[in-house]
Amino acid sequence: MKAINFINGSWLDSKATQYLDVMNPATGDVLGTVPLSPAVEVIKAVDAASQAFPDWRRLPAQDRAQFLFKYKYLLEASLDDIARTITMECGKTFEESRAEMRRLIENVEIACGIPMMMQGYNNEDIAPGIDEMMIRQPVGVCAAVAPFNFPAMVPFWFLPYALVCGNTYIVKPSERVPFTMQKLFALFEQVGLPKGVVNLVNGTKEAVDALLDHPAVRAISFVGSTPTARYIYSRAAAGGKRAQCQGGAKNPIVILPDADMEMTTRIVADSAFGCAGQRCLAASLAFTVAEARDSFTEAISDTAAKRVVGYGLENGVQVGPVISQQSRTRIEELIARGVSEGAYARVDGRGTMIKGFEDGSFVRPTILENVPVASEVFQTEIFGPVLGVIHLDSVEQAIELINNGPYGNMACIFTRDGAAARKFRYEAEVGNVGINVGIAAPMAFFPFSGWKDSFFGDLHGQGMDAIEFFTQKKVVVERWPKEWSRKF
Ligand code: NAD
């Protein structure tokens, strides 16, 4: 299998001189190859999107939305097939892949309401006989650069909104998981979108830089690690583009002594170990407060040790592999570093071997207790199924640690105390707060992004922020004197 580009309504084999292997991280099998498309192919995609823009923009928004209605029904019919591809190239379990597809579809559904969401406003008689209105117009050619961990969903935090707002689009998927997007674009082909309205280019840095440097690309949405987010934000901004760049995270969960310990443990385990910890909203630090210390630590250690690890297409598997052997090595090294810096590996996932999948990149859920605040594992995004547990005396201490950290994607609290929960919601410096919820992932009609080093930009993905990002406001002040009327 070879990933190919989709430009101007046609599937085009790349002329790349370099290809990368795409692996199934559970089996170690090579699934196929992905081209590192050269800049000239990106320029072709931008030209196609530029040419398609005037006619697409002129199509009424309600007619543009019709394409998404059709697309939704094709997605529903192909949900399991695409979910299987996600599991094969990304590693998460089949149920997790199906859940990812559901979140993608939710974004498509919400974007169908854009004809109303992109309405402007209007004041009559701001002065006698003079009216003023604000209208929204599309920005032009827009592009998404996506990470590996949600190969289907992430570009759809942006793409459906961009399209119905009247923009044309280019997707650059992660080179590690290109085949999911091939399937999603095959469905676009069936929908019959006009040529050039959506385009797909595979590749890495050269392709991304070509998007960043092309003057016709007016807006970039990026999701990935913090160093890349920072780089893309500054290079896009230097070229005068709109940019929204979502980065990495280190998400803490605070457990107060009055929490429902059974429910809390189950939810925190799903948050920390689901998708093998490769989620920007994964719990990676648990702060126990006072007497929560022993009950939570024992329960979460027990749950971690019992999680079923294996190939995500097999029944009953709860934790799939991490994305690659390099990633596995990096995670194991970070666990080792944590231990050498003073943490206690209460449950240790290093050296995991799954029978029948000896070439897979598996790491069992790991609990590191008493992670020192100054240590590398406390500060670094591990992006694997590793939960650091830290014992504190008060909720104030927990909030202080959260606010002193560089990231600000998500923080959660588990308690029955409304006042403590309110204080937490009020003071935690993060973009998403969970209260008795372990993955505070906003629905498609809410904006989604983090704060601090988890996000570079101002307008978030999804919801009304997407309308702001993918439209530019024009204000018109008009006067039509009565005496000019021909009195028909
Ligand atoms: P990554 O930064 O390595 O890659 C993301 C994308 O950027 C890929 O398409 C890649 O080809 C491209 N890229 C990588 N290096 C580049 C460079 N130097 N110049 C130009 N383009 C470059 O991220 P990843 O490993 O694919 O994804 C995991 C990261 O994504 C984690 O840090 C995770 O927290 C983050 N993430 C964040 C969110 C969020 O909403 N904040 C969501 C999902 C993932």
Short mmCIF file of C-alpha atoms and ligand atoms in Angstrom, two decimals:
data_model
loop_
_atom_site.label_atom_id
_atom_site.label_comp_id
_atom_site.label_asym_id
_atom_site.label_seq_id
_atom_site.Cartn_x
_atom_site.Cartn_y
_atom_site.Cartn_z
CA MET A 1 0.00 0.00 0.00
CA LYS A 2 1.26 3.47 -0.85
CA ALA A 3 -0.21 6.74 0.43
CA ILE A 4 -0.94 9.14 -2.41
CA ASN A 5 -1.88 12.79 -2.64
CA PHE A 6 -5.31 14.12 -3.59
CA ILE A 7 -4.97 17.35 -5.51
CA ASN A 8 -7.55 19.16 -7.64
CA GLY A 9 -9.97 16.25 -7.47
CA SER A 10 -7.47 13.56 -8.57
CA TRP A 11 -5.33 11.01 -6.81
CA LEU A 12 -1.73 11.79 -7.75
CA ASP A 13 1.25 9.60 -7.10
CA SER A 14 3.93 11.76 -5.48
CA LYS A 15 7.23 12.31 -7.29
CA ALA A 16 8.97 12.24 -3.91
CA THR A 17 12.46 10.83 -3.82
CA GLN A 18 12.02 9.79 -0.18
CA TYR A 19 9.40 7.46 1.28
CA LEU A 20 8.91 6.31 4.88
CA ASP A 21 7.55 2.97 6.04
CA VAL A 22 4.23 3.03 7.86
CA MET A 23 4.12 0.40 10.60
CA ASN A 24 1.44 -1.43 12.50
CA PRO A 25 2.74 -0.73 16.02
CA ALA A 26 1.12 -3.88 17.45
CA THR A 27 2.55 -6.38 14.98
CA GLY A 28 5.64 -4.56 13.73
CA ASP A 29 4.45 -5.23 10.15
CA VAL A 30 5.04 -2.66 7.45
CA LEU A 31 1.59 -1.55 6.26
CA GLY A 32 2.92 0.47 3.36
CA THR A 33 4.83 3.62 2.55
CA VAL A 34 4.23 7.36 2.65
CA PRO A 35 5.89 9.90 0.36
CA LEU A 36 7.72 12.94 1.70
CA SER A 37 6.13 15.20 -0.89
CA PRO A 38 8.36 17.97 -2.20
CA ALA A 39 7.35 21.66 -2.00
CA VAL A 40 6.32 21.70 -5.65
CA GLU A 41 3.45 19.27 -4.91
CA VAL A 42 2.25 21.43 -2.04
CA ILE A 43 2.31 24.43 -4.38
CA LYS A 44 0.15 22.44 -6.80
CA ALA A 45 -2.36 21.79 -4.03
CA VAL A 46 -2.38 25.47 -3.02
CA ASP A 47 -2.91 26.49 -6.67
CA ALA A 48 -5.83 24.06 -6.95
CA ALA A 49 -7.38 25.35 -3.71
CA SER A 50 -6.86 28.98 -4.86
CA GLN A 51 -8.56 28.31 -8.19
CA ALA A 52 -11.47 26.54 -6.54
CA PHE A 53 -12.00 29.31 -3.99
CA PRO A 54 -14.01 31.95 -5.97
CA ASP A 55 -16.73 29.54 -7.13
CA TRP A 56 -16.86 27.69 -3.81
CA ARG A 57 -17.19 30.97 -1.94
CA ARG A 58 -20.05 32.04 -4.23
CA LEU A 59 -22.03 28.87 -3.53
CA PRO A 60 -24.61 29.68 -0.82
CA ALA A 61 -23.57 28.40 2.61
CA GLN A 62 -26.63 26.14 2.82
CA ASP A 63 -25.57 24.51 -0.45
CA ARG A 64 -22.02 24.03 0.83
CA ALA A 65 -23.48 22.37 3.93
CA GLN A 66 -25.30 19.82 1.75
CA PHE A 67 -21.95 18.21 0.93
CA LEU A 68 -21.35 17.64 4.64
CA PHE A 69 -24.79 16.07 5.10
CA LYS A 70 -23.87 13.54 2.41
CA TYR A 71 -20.43 13.10 3.92
CA LYS A 72 -21.90 12.32 7.35
CA TYR A 73 -23.93 9.44 5.96
CA LEU A 74 -20.91 8.02 4.13
CA LEU A 75 -18.89 8.30 7.35
CA GLU A 76 -21.55 6.41 9.30
CA ALA A 77 -21.54 3.63 6.71
CA SER A 78 -17.72 3.39 6.74
CA LEU A 79 -17.22 3.93 10.47
CA ASP A 80 -16.02 0.43 11.33
CA ASP A 81 -13.83 0.15 8.25
CA ILE A 82 -12.05 3.44 8.98
CA ALA A 83 -11.83 2.59 12.70
CA ARG A 84 -10.02 -0.63 11.75
CA THR A 85 -7.48 1.39 9.74
CA ILE A 86 -6.96 3.75 12.69
CA THR A 87 -6.24 0.81 14.98
CA MET A 88 -3.89 -0.78 12.48
CA GLU A 89 -1.71 2.26 11.94
CA CYS A 90 -2.08 4.09 15.24
CA GLY A 91 -2.44 1.22 17.72
CA LYS A 92 -5.43 2.30 19.83
CA THR A 93 -8.15 -0.26 20.49
CA PHE A 94 -10.97 -0.73 18.01
CA GLU A 95 -13.48 0.79 20.48
CA GLU A 96 -11.21 3.81 20.95
CA SER A 97 -10.97 4.19 17.17
CA ARG A 98 -14.76 4.00 16.88
CA ALA A 99 -15.06 6.68 19.57
CA GLU A 100 -12.60 8.83 17.61
CA MET A 101 -14.78 8.47 14.52
CA ARG A 102 -17.85 9.50 16.53
CA ARG A 103 -16.11 12.72 17.57
CA LEU A 104 -15.18 13.38 13.95
CA ILE A 105 -18.79 12.89 12.85
CA GLU A 106 -19.99 15.19 15.63
CA ASN A 107 -17.86 17.99 14.16
CA VAL A 108 -19.30 17.37 10.70
CA GLU A 109 -22.82 17.51 12.12
CA ILE A 110 -22.25 20.77 13.98
CA ALA A 111 -20.65 22.39 10.92
CA CYS A 112 -23.88 21.72 9.00
CA GLY A 113 -25.40 24.53 11.13
CA ILE A 114 -22.94 27.12 9.82
CA PRO A 115 -25.41 28.92 7.54
CA MET A 116 -26.89 30.27 10.77
CA MET A 117 -23.67 30.32 12.83
CA MET A 118 -21.89 32.58 10.33
CA GLN A 119 -24.60 35.22 10.23
CA GLY A 120 -23.46 38.77 10.79
CA TYR A 121 -25.46 41.58 12.40
CA ASN A 122 -26.94 44.85 11.42
CA ASN A 123 -27.99 48.16 13.03
CA GLU A 124 -30.38 50.42 11.20
CA ASP A 125 -30.15 54.21 11.56
CA ILE A 126 -26.80 54.55 13.30
CA ALA A 127 -27.33 58.11 12.04
CA PRO A 128 -30.50 59.24 10.24
CA GLY A 129 -30.79 57.16 7.06
CA ILE A 130 -27.48 55.37 7.58
CA ASP A 131 -27.26 51.64 8.32
CA GLU A 132 -24.28 49.63 9.52
CA MET A 133 -23.76 45.90 9.20
CA MET A 134 -21.14 43.27 9.81
CA ILE A 135 -20.86 40.47 7.30
CA ARG A 136 -18.58 37.44 7.47
CA GLN A 137 -16.55 36.35 4.48
CA PRO A 138 -14.25 33.33 4.13
CA VAL A 139 -10.50 33.88 4.46
CA GLY A 140 -9.36 31.82 1.44
CA VAL A 141 -7.10 28.78 1.34
CA CYS A 142 -6.67 27.16 4.77
CA ALA A 143 -4.62 24.15 5.90
CA ALA A 144 -4.31 21.68 8.78
CA VAL A 145 -1.13 19.94 9.95
CA ALA A 146 -2.05 16.95 12.11
CA PRO A 147 -0.45 14.70 14.77
CA PHE A 148 -0.34 10.91 14.82
CA ASN A 149 -2.54 10.20 17.82
CA PHE A 150 -5.95 11.04 16.33
CA PRO A 151 -5.45 10.40 12.60
CA ALA A 152 -9.13 10.91 11.75
CA MET A 153 -10.58 13.35 14.27
CA VAL A 154 -8.04 16.15 14.63
CA PRO A 155 -8.23 17.66 11.10
CA PHE A 156 -12.02 17.65 11.51
CA TRP A 157 -11.82 20.11 14.43
CA PHE A 158 -11.17 22.55 11.58
CA LEU A 159 -11.92 21.28 8.08
CA PRO A 160 -15.77 21.05 8.13
CA TYR A 161 -16.07 24.55 9.61
CA ALA A 162 -13.59 25.97 7.10
CA LEU A 163 -15.47 24.42 4.17
CA VAL A 164 -18.99 25.52 5.05
CA CYS A 165 -17.67 29.02 5.85
CA GLY A 166 -16.59 29.11 2.19
CA ASN A 167 -12.86 28.37 2.38
CA THR A 168 -10.93 25.74 0.45
CA TYR A 169 -8.67 23.33 2.27
CA ILE A 170 -5.44 21.31 2.40
CA VAL A 171 -4.72 18.55 4.94
CA LYS A 172 -1.21 17.38 5.79
CA PRO A 173 -1.67 14.26 7.96
CA SER A 174 1.00 12.80 10.20
CA GLU A 175 3.46 10.75 8.14
CA ARG A 176 3.15 8.01 10.77
CA VAL A 177 -0.57 7.40 10.14
CA PRO A 178 -1.38 8.45 6.55
CA PHE A 179 -3.84 5.70 5.57
CA THR A 180 -6.81 6.87 7.64
CA MET A 181 -6.87 10.17 5.74
CA GLN A 182 -6.70 8.29 2.43
CA LYS A 183 -10.02 6.68 3.36
CA LEU A 184 -11.57 9.92 4.55
CA PHE A 185 -10.62 11.58 1.26
CA ALA A 186 -11.99 8.66 -0.77
CA LEU A 187 -15.34 9.54 0.85
CA PHE A 188 -14.91 13.20 -0.12
CA GLU A 189 -14.47 11.97 -3.68
CA GLN A 190 -17.84 10.16 -3.43
CA VAL A 191 -19.52 13.28 -2.11
CA GLY A 192 -18.63 15.05 -5.35
CA LEU A 193 -17.09 18.23 -3.96
CA PRO A 194 -15.92 20.55 -6.75
CA LYS A 195 -12.28 19.99 -7.76
CA GLY A 196 -9.71 21.67 -5.54
CA VAL A 197 -12.05 22.38 -2.61
CA VAL A 198 -10.29 19.75 -0.48
CA ASN A 199 -6.74 18.55 -1.06
CA LEU A 200 -4.45 16.10 0.70
CA VAL A 201 -0.67 16.25 0.72
CA ASN A 202 1.52 13.71 2.54
CA GLY A 203 4.94 14.55 3.88
CA THR A 204 6.89 16.10 6.71
CA LYS A 205 8.82 19.32 7.27
CA GLU A 206 9.35 20.30 3.63
CA ALA A 207 5.63 20.00 2.90
CA VAL A 208 4.72 21.93 6.06
CA ASP A 209 7.23 24.69 5.35
CA ALA A 210 5.85 25.02 1.82
CA LEU A 211 2.37 25.61 3.30
CA LEU A 212 3.76 28.08 5.83
CA ASP A 213 5.64 30.07 3.20
CA HIS A 214 2.98 30.15 0.48
CA PRO A 215 1.33 33.59 0.45
CA ALA A 216 -2.00 32.17 -0.76
CA VAL A 217 -2.41 30.05 2.39
CA ARG A 218 -4.28 32.39 4.73
CA ALA A 219 -4.80 30.25 7.84
CA ILE A 220 -3.02 27.32 9.47
CA SER A 221 -4.41 24.99 12.13
CA PHE A 222 -1.76 22.84 13.79
CA VAL A 223 -1.98 20.12 16.42
CA GLY A 224 1.12 18.32 17.69
CA SER A 225 4.02 18.72 20.09
CA THR A 226 4.83 22.04 21.75
CA PRO A 227 8.18 22.70 20.00
CA THR A 228 6.57 22.20 16.57
CA ALA A 229 3.51 24.25 17.58
CA ARG A 230 5.73 27.14 18.64
CA TYR A 231 7.74 26.93 15.40
CA ILE A 232 4.67 26.78 13.15
CA TYR A 233 2.94 29.60 14.99
CA SER A 234 5.88 31.97 14.61
CA ARG A 235 6.60 31.09 10.98
CA ALA A 236 2.92 31.39 10.01
CA ALA A 237 2.57 34.69 11.88
CA ALA A 238 5.72 36.05 10.21
CA GLY A 239 3.98 35.43 6.90
CA GLY A 240 0.86 37.29 8.08
CA LYS A 241 -1.30 34.17 8.35
CA ARG A 242 -3.88 33.32 10.94
CA ALA A 243 -2.57 30.50 13.10
CA GLN A 244 -3.96 28.30 15.86
CA CYS A 245 -1.35 25.84 17.10
CA GLN A 246 -2.17 23.28 19.78
CA GLY A 247 0.75 21.71 21.59
CA GLY A 248 1.62 19.16 24.24
CA ALA A 249 0.39 18.71 27.79
CA LYS A 250 1.03 17.33 31.26
CA ASN A 251 -2.42 16.93 32.74
CA PRO A 252 -2.88 16.66 36.51
CA ILE A 253 -5.80 15.09 38.33
CA VAL A 254 -6.47 16.01 41.94
CA ILE A 255 -8.13 13.49 44.25
CA LEU A 256 -9.64 14.80 47.49
CA PRO A 257 -10.27 12.42 50.40
CA ASP A 258 -14.07 12.67 50.01
CA ALA A 259 -14.03 11.48 46.39
CA ASP A 260 -16.00 8.38 45.38
CA MET A 261 -12.87 6.24 45.23
CA GLU A 262 -14.28 3.42 43.12
CA MET A 263 -15.59 5.78 40.43
CA THR A 264 -12.49 8.00 40.61
CA THR A 265 -10.10 5.09 40.14
CA ARG A 266 -11.98 3.74 37.15
CA ILE A 267 -12.15 7.16 35.47
CA VAL A 268 -8.53 8.11 36.22
CA ALA A 269 -7.33 4.74 34.86
CA ASP A 270 -9.25 5.34 31.62
CA SER A 271 -7.81 8.83 31.40
CA ALA A 272 -4.20 7.77 32.07
CA PHE A 273 -4.07 4.48 30.16
CA GLY A 274 -6.71 4.90 27.43
CA CYS A 275 -5.16 5.27 23.96
CA ALA A 276 -2.00 4.00 25.71
CA GLY A 277 -1.64 7.46 27.28
CA GLN A 278 -1.17 9.03 23.85
CA ARG A 279 -3.86 11.66 24.25
CA CYS A 280 -3.31 15.36 24.76
CA LEU A 281 -5.96 15.10 27.49
CA ALA A 282 -4.50 12.00 29.16
CA ALA A 283 -4.03 12.20 32.93
CA SER A 284 -0.31 12.02 33.60
CA LEU A 285 -0.05 13.23 37.21
CA ALA A 286 -2.34 12.31 40.10
CA PHE A 287 -2.19 14.61 43.14
CA THR A 288 -3.72 12.88 46.17
CA VAL A 289 -4.73 15.19 49.01
CA ALA A 290 -4.38 14.07 52.65
CA GLU A 291 -6.14 10.72 53.35
CA ALA A 292 -6.80 10.09 49.65
CA ARG A 293 -3.17 9.01 49.59
CA ASP A 294 -3.40 5.33 50.46
CA SER A 295 -6.86 4.44 49.19
CA PHE A 296 -6.32 5.97 45.76
CA THR A 297 -2.74 4.77 45.30
CA GLU A 298 -3.64 1.20 46.18
CA ALA A 299 -6.73 1.18 43.98
CA ILE A 300 -5.08 2.76 40.93
CA SER A 301 -2.07 0.44 41.22
CA ASP A 302 -4.35 -2.56 41.35
CA THR A 303 -6.35 -1.31 38.32
CA ALA A 304 -3.19 -0.50 36.35
CA ALA A 305 -1.77 -3.96 36.91
CA LYS A 306 -5.01 -5.59 35.70
CA ARG A 307 -5.41 -3.66 32.43
CA VAL A 308 -5.40 -5.99 29.44
CA VAL A 309 -2.66 -4.98 27.01
CA GLY A 310 -2.51 -6.25 23.42
CA TYR A 311 -3.49 -5.80 19.81
CA GLY A 312 -6.34 -3.32 19.57
CA LEU A 313 -8.27 -5.45 17.07
CA GLU A 314 -8.56 -8.31 19.56
CA ASN A 315 -11.59 -8.57 21.83
CA GLY A 316 -11.13 -7.56 25.44
CA VAL A 317 -7.93 -5.56 24.91
CA GLN A 318 -7.96 -2.32 26.92
CA VAL A 319 -4.53 -0.86 26.10
CA GLY A 320 -2.90 -0.98 22.67
CA PRO A 321 0.75 -0.35 21.80
CA VAL A 322 2.46 3.04 21.67
CA ILE A 323 3.14 4.37 18.21
CA SER A 324 6.67 3.03 17.61
CA GLN A 325 9.65 1.22 19.08
CA GLN A 326 11.41 4.61 19.40
CA SER A 327 8.50 5.89 21.42
CA ARG A 328 8.54 2.77 23.61
CA THR A 329 12.27 3.20 24.25
CA ARG A 330 11.78 6.87 25.10
CA ILE A 331 8.97 6.04 27.57
CA GLU A 332 11.00 3.27 29.21
CA GLU A 333 13.97 5.63 29.54
CA LEU A 334 11.75 8.25 31.17
CA ILE A 335 10.44 5.67 33.66
CA ALA A 336 14.04 4.71 34.46
CA ARG A 337 14.97 8.37 34.87
CA GLY A 338 12.00 8.83 37.23
CA VAL A 339 13.18 5.92 39.37
CA SER A 340 16.74 7.22 39.45
CA GLU A 341 15.40 10.64 40.48
CA GLY A 342 13.59 9.19 43.48
CA ALA A 343 10.18 7.87 42.32
CA TYR A 344 8.99 4.37 43.26
CA ALA A 345 7.77 2.21 40.34
CA ARG A 346 4.79 0.69 42.12
CA VAL A 347 3.61 -0.85 38.85
CA ASP A 348 6.33 -1.07 36.22
CA GLY A 349 5.41 -1.47 32.53
CA ARG A 350 8.93 -1.69 31.17
CA GLY A 351 9.92 -4.74 29.18
CA THR A 352 6.35 -5.66 28.21
CA MET A 353 6.13 -8.59 25.82
CA ILE A 354 2.78 -9.74 24.42
CA LYS A 355 2.62 -13.34 23.27
CA GLY A 356 2.12 -13.52 19.51
CA PHE A 357 3.04 -9.82 19.15
CA GLU A 358 6.72 -9.92 20.05
CA ASP A 359 7.54 -7.13 17.56
CA GLY A 360 4.90 -4.79 18.95
CA SER A 361 5.78 -1.61 20.83
CA PHE A 362 3.89 -2.27 24.06
CA VAL A 363 4.27 -0.60 27.44
CA ARG A 364 2.08 -1.80 30.28
CA PRO A 365 0.38 0.80 32.50
CA THR A 366 2.90 2.16 34.97
CA ILE A 367 2.47 3.86 38.34
CA LEU A 368 5.34 6.01 39.57
CA GLU A 369 4.74 7.00 43.18
CA ASN A 370 6.35 10.00 44.92
CA VAL A 371 7.62 11.61 41.74
CA PRO A 372 9.80 14.53 42.90
CA VAL A 373 8.43 17.87 41.72
CA ALA A 374 11.84 18.91 40.37
CA SER A 375 12.32 15.67 38.41
CA GLU A 376 12.21 15.30 34.63
CA VAL A 377 9.19 12.93 34.68
CA PHE A 378 7.19 15.50 36.63
CA GLN A 379 7.86 18.18 34.02
CA THR A 380 8.00 16.22 30.73
CA GLU A 381 5.10 15.02 28.60
CA ILE A 382 5.67 11.24 28.51
CA PHE A 383 2.89 10.41 26.01
CA GLY A 384 2.60 6.84 27.21
CA PRO A 385 0.57 4.90 29.84
CA VAL A 386 2.48 6.28 32.81
CA LEU A 387 0.85 7.97 35.81
CA GLY A 388 2.95 9.81 38.36
CA VAL A 389 1.37 9.91 41.84
CA ILE A 390 2.27 12.72 44.22
CA HIS A 391 0.95 13.07 47.76
CA LEU A 392 -0.04 16.56 48.93
CA ASP A 393 -1.68 18.10 52.00
CA SER A 394 -4.14 20.55 50.46
CA VAL A 395 -6.03 21.55 47.34
CA GLU A 396 -4.16 24.89 47.43
CA GLN A 397 -0.86 23.04 47.05
CA ALA A 398 -2.27 21.14 44.07
CA ILE A 399 -3.46 24.33 42.36
CA GLU A 400 -0.08 25.94 42.95
CA LEU A 401 1.75 23.01 41.32
CA ILE A 402 -0.65 23.09 38.35
CA ASN A 403 -0.23 26.81 37.85
CA ASN A 404 3.56 26.65 38.15
CA GLY A 405 3.80 24.07 35.33
CA PRO A 406 4.53 25.11 31.75
CA TYR A 407 1.46 23.46 30.20
CA GLY A 408 -2.22 24.29 30.56
CA ASN A 409 -4.27 21.79 28.59
CA MET A 410 -6.45 20.15 31.23
CA ALA A 411 -6.77 19.66 34.98
CA CYS A 412 -9.40 17.60 36.83
CA ILE A 413 -10.60 17.27 40.39
CA PHE A 414 -12.50 14.45 42.08
CA THR A 415 -14.49 15.45 45.14
CA ARG A 416 -17.98 15.70 46.66
CA ASP A 417 -17.17 19.19 47.95
CA GLY A 418 -18.77 21.84 45.73
CA ALA A 419 -16.81 24.73 47.23
CA ALA A 420 -13.48 22.96 46.64
CA ALA A 421 -14.53 22.13 43.08
CA ARG A 422 -15.55 25.72 42.45
CA LYS A 423 -12.22 27.03 43.80
CA PHE A 424 -10.43 24.61 41.50
CA ARG A 425 -12.48 25.60 38.45
CA TYR A 426 -11.88 29.25 39.26
CA GLU A 427 -8.13 29.14 39.91
CA ALA A 428 -6.64 26.38 37.73
CA GLU A 429 -4.75 27.97 34.81
CA VAL A 430 -5.78 25.52 32.10
CA GLY A 431 -8.06 25.54 29.06
CA ASN A 432 -10.17 22.53 30.10
CA VAL A 433 -11.33 21.59 33.61
CA GLY A 434 -12.91 18.29 34.60
CA ILE A 435 -14.95 17.96 37.79
CA ASN A 436 -15.48 14.27 38.56
CA VAL A 437 -14.62 13.78 34.87
CA GLY A 438 -11.26 12.41 33.69
CA ILE A 439 -11.10 13.55 30.07
CA ALA A 440 -12.60 17.03 29.82
CA ALA A 441 -12.87 16.88 26.01
CA PRO A 442 -15.28 19.56 24.80
CA MET A 443 -18.15 18.61 22.52
CA ALA A 444 -17.90 19.97 18.98
CA PHE A 445 -20.12 22.95 19.82
CA PHE A 446 -17.64 24.16 22.48
CA PRO A 447 -14.18 25.57 21.70
CA PHE A 448 -11.23 23.29 22.35
CA SER A 449 -7.71 24.25 23.25
CA GLY A 450 -5.28 24.64 26.10
CA TRP A 451 -3.51 27.59 27.71
CA LYS A 452 0.18 28.47 28.19
CA ASP A 453 2.61 26.16 26.33
CA SER A 454 -0.27 23.93 25.25
CA PHE A 455 -1.53 26.52 22.77
CA PHE A 456 -0.20 29.26 20.56
CA GLY A 457 -2.85 31.53 19.12
CA ASP A 458 -6.11 32.95 20.38
CA LEU A 459 -9.05 31.35 18.58
CA HIS A 460 -9.54 27.71 19.55
CA GLY A 461 -10.70 24.77 17.44
CA GLN A 462 -14.39 23.78 17.09
CA GLY A 463 -17.52 25.72 18.13
CA MET A 464 -18.01 29.42 17.52
CA ASP A 465 -14.24 29.99 17.65
CA ALA A 466 -14.03 28.04 14.38
CA ILE A 467 -16.46 30.49 12.78
CA GLU A 468 -14.29 33.40 13.96
CA PHE A 469 -11.13 31.72 12.69
CA PHE A 470 -12.45 30.77 9.27
CA THR A 471 -14.23 34.02 8.48
CA GLN A 472 -13.09 37.61 8.29
CA LYS A 473 -15.44 40.33 9.39
CA LYS A 474 -16.34 43.15 7.06
CA VAL A 475 -18.23 46.18 8.33
CA VAL A 476 -20.34 48.12 5.86
CA VAL A 477 -21.79 51.56 6.56
CA GLU A 478 -24.32 52.62 3.93
CA ARG A 479 -26.49 55.54 3.00
CA TRP A 480 -29.25 55.46 0.34
CA PRO A 481 -30.75 58.98 0.12
CA LYS A 482 -34.48 58.99 -0.59
CA GLU A 483 -34.13 61.64 -3.30
CA TRP A 484 -32.07 59.23 -5.43
CA SER A 485 -35.01 56.85 -5.68
CA ARG A 486 -36.66 56.59 -9.11
CA LYS A 487 -40.00 55.93 -7.34
CA PHE A 488 -41.04 52.79 -9.27
P1 NAD B 1 4.70 16.29 16.11
O1 NAD B 1 4.86 17.70 16.56
O2 NAD B 1 5.89 15.44 16.03
O3 NAD B 1 4.05 16.24 14.62
C1 NAD B 1 2.85 16.88 14.33
C2 NAD B 1 2.84 17.28 12.85
O4 NAD B 1 3.87 18.25 12.61
C3 NAD B 1 3.09 16.13 11.89
O5 NAD B 1 2.21 16.27 10.80
C4 NAD B 1 4.54 16.32 11.47
O6 NAD B 1 4.80 15.87 10.16
C5 NAD B 1 4.73 17.82 11.56
N1 NAD B 1 6.08 18.23 11.94
C6 NAD B 1 6.88 17.61 12.86
N2 NAD B 1 8.05 18.28 12.99
C7 NAD B 1 7.97 19.35 12.15
C8 NAD B 1 8.86 20.43 11.85
N3 NAD B 1 10.05 20.55 12.42
N4 NAD B 1 8.48 21.34 10.94
C9 NAD B 1 7.27 21.26 10.34
N5 NAD B 1 6.38 20.26 10.59
C10 NAD B 1 6.72 19.32 11.49
O7 NAD B 1 3.57 15.64 17.05
P2 NAD B 1 3.12 14.10 17.12
O8 NAD B 1 4.19 13.31 17.78
O9 NAD B 1 2.59 13.66 15.82
O10 NAD B 1 1.86 14.21 18.11
C11 NAD B 1 1.95 14.09 19.50
C12 NAD B 1 1.89 15.44 20.17
O11 NAD B 1 0.69 16.11 19.79
C13 NAD B 1 1.85 15.36 21.68
O12 NAD B 1 2.72 16.35 22.20
C14 NAD B 1 0.40 15.69 22.02
O13 NAD B 1 0.19 16.26 23.30
C15 NAD B 1 0.07 16.66 20.95
N6 NAD B 1 -1.36 16.76 20.74
C16 NAD B 1 -1.98 17.87 21.19
C17 NAD B 1 -3.35 18.01 21.07
C18 NAD B 1 -4.04 19.23 21.59
O14 NAD B 1 -5.23 19.39 21.34
N7 NAD B 1 -3.36 20.11 22.31
C19 NAD B 1 -4.09 16.99 20.45
C20 NAD B 1 -3.42 15.86 19.97
C21 NAD B 1 -2.04 15.75 20.13
#
